[in-house]
Amino acid sequence: MSTHYRVGIIGCGNIAERHARAYLSVPGLDLVAGAEPDPEVASSFKETFGIAEMYEDAEKMLRNESLDIVSICTWHSLHAPQTVRAAEGGVKAVLCEKPMAVNLDEADRMVDACKAHNTKLALAHQRRFYPGWTEARRLIQTGAVDRPACTSNRRKRA
């Protein structure tokens, strides 16, 4: 018996196309819904990826679709409220585009909501294959430079 996960994408512009292609390439992931307020973008996305349901409103999609995984590919200022809403709606995992949030308080709200609802939160912010990062890794591995010190400036909450 194979496991299938229902996937939805919020914000169906350029970066969402990469998310959709990735989801469609993985067996067991069913891309079933998208939320996009621009009717032309929504129509094109639906046709390109064969999505069954498109919504103008992300809230409605989250209420109606019983999604397991949600990608959030919207403007930065919408990441926190959409992540919190997805977690509250029972989504098992959220993949949020960069930047995570516009400030630390919003990032904390996202993390807290996901913890409270047992939702995995992942950020699409990898740069490990960018030439500068690859060269930095090579320099560290060869001993040409020391490993960077790791410090944390995360605020302590009362």
CSV table of C-alpha atoms in Angstrom, one decimal:
chain,number,residue,atom,x,y,z
A,1,MET,CA,0.0,0.0,0.0
A,2,SER,CA,1.5,3.3,-1.1
A,3,THR,CA,1.0,6.6,0.7
A,4,HIS,CA,-0.4,9.6,-1.1
A,5,TYR,CA,-0.2,13.2,0.0
A,6,ARG,CA,-2.5,15.9,-1.2
A,7,VAL,CA,-0.5,19.0,-2.2
A,8,GLY,CA,-1.6,22.6,-2.7
A,9,ILE,CA,0.3,25.7,-3.8
A,10,ILE,CA,-0.5,29.2,-2.6
A,11,GLY,CA,0.6,31.9,-5.1
A,12,CYS,CA,1.0,30.4,-8.6
A,13,GLY,CA,3.5,32.7,-10.3
A,14,ASN,CA,7.0,31.9,-11.5
A,15,ILE,CA,8.6,30.2,-8.5
A,16,ALA,CA,5.4,28.1,-8.0
A,17,GLU,CA,6.1,26.5,-11.4
A,18,ARG,CA,9.3,25.0,-10.0
A,19,HIS,CA,7.4,23.7,-6.9
A,20,ALA,CA,4.7,22.2,-9.2
A,21,ARG,CA,7.2,20.4,-11.4
A,22,ALA,CA,9.0,19.0,-8.4
A,23,TYR,CA,5.8,17.7,-6.8
A,24,LEU,CA,4.7,16.1,-10.1
A,25,SER,CA,8.0,14.3,-10.3
A,26,VAL,CA,7.6,12.5,-6.9
A,27,PRO,CA,5.4,9.4,-6.8
A,28,GLY,CA,2.8,9.7,-4.0
A,29,LEU,CA,2.5,13.4,-4.2
A,30,ASP,CA,-0.8,14.5,-5.8
A,31,LEU,CA,-0.9,18.2,-6.8
A,32,VAL,CA,-4.6,18.8,-6.3
A,33,ALA,CA,-5.1,22.5,-5.8
A,34,GLY,CA,-3.8,26.0,-6.2
A,35,ALA,CA,-4.7,29.5,-4.9
A,36,GLU,CA,-4.0,32.5,-7.1
A,37,PRO,CA,-6.0,35.8,-7.3
A,38,ASP,CA,-5.0,36.7,-10.8
A,39,PRO,CA,-7.4,34.8,-13.1
A,40,GLU,CA,-5.0,34.7,-16.1
A,41,VAL,CA,-2.2,33.2,-14.0
A,42,ALA,CA,-4.6,30.8,-12.3
A,43,SER,CA,-6.0,29.6,-15.6
A,44,SER,CA,-2.5,29.1,-17.1
A,45,PHE,CA,-1.3,27.3,-14.0
A,46,LYS,CA,-4.3,25.0,-13.9
A,47,GLU,CA,-3.9,24.1,-17.6
A,48,THR,CA,-0.1,23.6,-17.5
A,49,PHE,CA,-0.1,21.3,-14.5
A,50,GLY,CA,-3.5,19.7,-14.7
A,51,ILE,CA,-4.6,20.9,-11.4
A,52,ALA,CA,-8.2,19.9,-10.5
A,53,GLU,CA,-9.1,22.9,-8.4
A,54,MET,CA,-8.0,26.5,-8.5
A,55,TYR,CA,-9.1,29.0,-5.9
A,56,GLU,CA,-8.9,32.8,-5.9
A,57,ASP,CA,-8.6,32.7,-2.1
A,58,ALA,CA,-6.0,30.7,-0.2
A,59,GLU,CA,-8.3,30.6,2.9
A,60,LYS,CA,-11.0,28.8,0.9
A,61,MET,CA,-8.5,26.3,-0.6
A,62,LEU,CA,-7.2,25.5,2.9
A,63,ARG,CA,-10.8,25.1,4.2
A,64,ASN,CA,-12.0,22.9,1.3
A,65,GLU,CA,-9.1,20.7,0.3
A,66,SER,CA,-7.8,18.6,3.3
A,67,LEU,CA,-4.2,19.2,2.1
A,68,ASP,CA,-1.2,17.4,3.6
A,69,ILE,CA,1.4,19.7,2.1
A,70,VAL,CA,1.3,23.3,1.1
A,71,SER,CA,3.9,25.4,-0.7
A,72,ILE,CA,3.7,29.1,0.0
A,73,CYS,CA,5.0,31.1,-3.0
A,74,THR,CA,3.5,34.5,-2.4
A,75,TRP,CA,4.8,37.9,-1.4
A,76,HIS,CA,6.9,38.0,1.7
A,77,SER,CA,4.4,39.9,3.8
A,78,LEU,CA,1.9,37.0,3.3
A,79,HIS,CA,4.2,34.2,4.4
A,80,ALA,CA,3.5,34.4,8.1
A,81,PRO,CA,-0.3,34.6,8.0
A,82,GLN,CA,-0.5,31.9,5.3
A,83,THR,CA,1.8,29.5,7.2
A,84,VAL,CA,0.0,30.0,10.5
A,85,ARG,CA,-3.4,29.4,8.7
A,86,ALA,CA,-2.1,26.3,7.0
A,87,ALA,CA,-0.8,24.9,10.3
A,88,GLU,CA,-4.1,25.7,12.1
A,89,GLY,CA,-5.9,24.0,9.2
A,90,GLY,CA,-4.2,20.7,9.8
A,91,VAL,CA,-1.6,20.7,7.0
A,92,LYS,CA,1.2,18.2,7.8
A,93,ALA,CA,4.0,20.2,6.1
A,94,VAL,CA,4.6,23.7,4.8
A,95,LEU,CA,7.3,24.6,2.3
A,96,CYS,CA,7.7,28.4,2.4
A,97,GLU,CA,9.6,30.4,-0.1
A,98,LYS,CA,12.3,32.8,1.0
A,99,PRO,CA,12.5,35.0,2.8
A,100,MET,CA,10.7,33.2,5.7
A,101,ALA,CA,9.2,36.4,7.1
A,102,VAL,CA,9.6,40.1,7.1
A,103,ASN,CA,10.7,40.3,10.8
A,104,LEU,CA,11.7,38.0,13.7
A,105,ASP,CA,8.3,38.3,15.4
A,106,GLU,CA,6.5,36.9,12.3
A,107,ALA,CA,9.1,34.1,12.0
A,108,ASP,CA,8.5,33.2,15.6
A,109,ARG,CA,4.7,33.1,15.0
A,110,MET,CA,5.3,30.7,12.1
A,111,VAL,CA,7.5,28.4,14.1
A,112,ASP,CA,5.2,28.5,17.1
A,113,ALA,CA,2.1,27.7,15.1
A,114,CYS,CA,3.8,24.8,13.3
A,115,LYS,CA,5.0,23.4,16.6
A,116,ALA,CA,1.5,23.8,18.2
A,117,HIS,CA,-0.1,21.9,15.3
A,118,ASN,CA,2.6,19.4,14.7
A,119,THR,CA,3.3,20.8,11.2
A,120,LYS,CA,6.7,20.5,9.6
A,121,LEU,CA,8.0,23.8,8.4
A,122,ALA,CA,10.7,24.0,5.7
A,123,LEU,CA,12.1,27.0,3.9
A,124,ALA,CA,13.0,27.0,0.2
A,125,HIS,CA,16.2,29.0,0.6
A,126,GLN,CA,19.1,26.8,-0.5
A,127,ARG,CA,22.2,28.2,-2.2
A,128,ARG,CA,24.6,25.3,-1.9
A,129,PHE,CA,25.1,25.1,-5.6
A,130,TYR,CA,25.7,28.8,-6.3
A,131,PRO,CA,29.3,29.3,-7.5
A,132,GLY,CA,30.3,31.5,-4.5
A,133,TRP,CA,29.0,29.1,-2.0
A,134,THR,CA,30.6,26.1,-3.8
A,135,GLU,CA,34.0,28.0,-3.7
A,136,ALA,CA,33.6,28.8,0.0
A,137,ARG,CA,32.9,25.2,0.7
A,138,ARG,CA,36.0,24.1,-1.3
A,139,LEU,CA,38.2,26.6,0.6
A,140,ILE,CA,37.0,25.4,3.9
A,141,GLN,CA,37.4,21.7,3.0
A,142,THR,CA,41.0,22.3,1.7
A,143,GLY,CA,41.9,24.2,4.9
A,144,ALA,CA,42.6,27.5,3.0
A,145,VAL,CA,40.3,29.2,5.4
A,146,ASP,CA,38.9,28.3,8.8
A,147,ARG,CA,35.4,27.2,9.4
A,148,PRO,CA,33.1,30.1,10.1
A,149,ALA,CA,32.1,30.6,13.7
A,150,CYS,CA,28.5,29.9,14.4
A,151,THR,CA,26.7,32.4,16.7
A,152,SER,CA,23.0,32.8,17.5
A,153,ASN,CA,21.4,36.2,18.0
A,154,ARG,CA,17.9,34.8,18.5
A,155,ARG,CA,16.0,36.7,21.1
A,156,LYS,CA,14.9,35.0,24.3
A,157,ARG,CA,11.2,35.3,24.9
A,158,ALA,CA,9.8,36.1,28.3
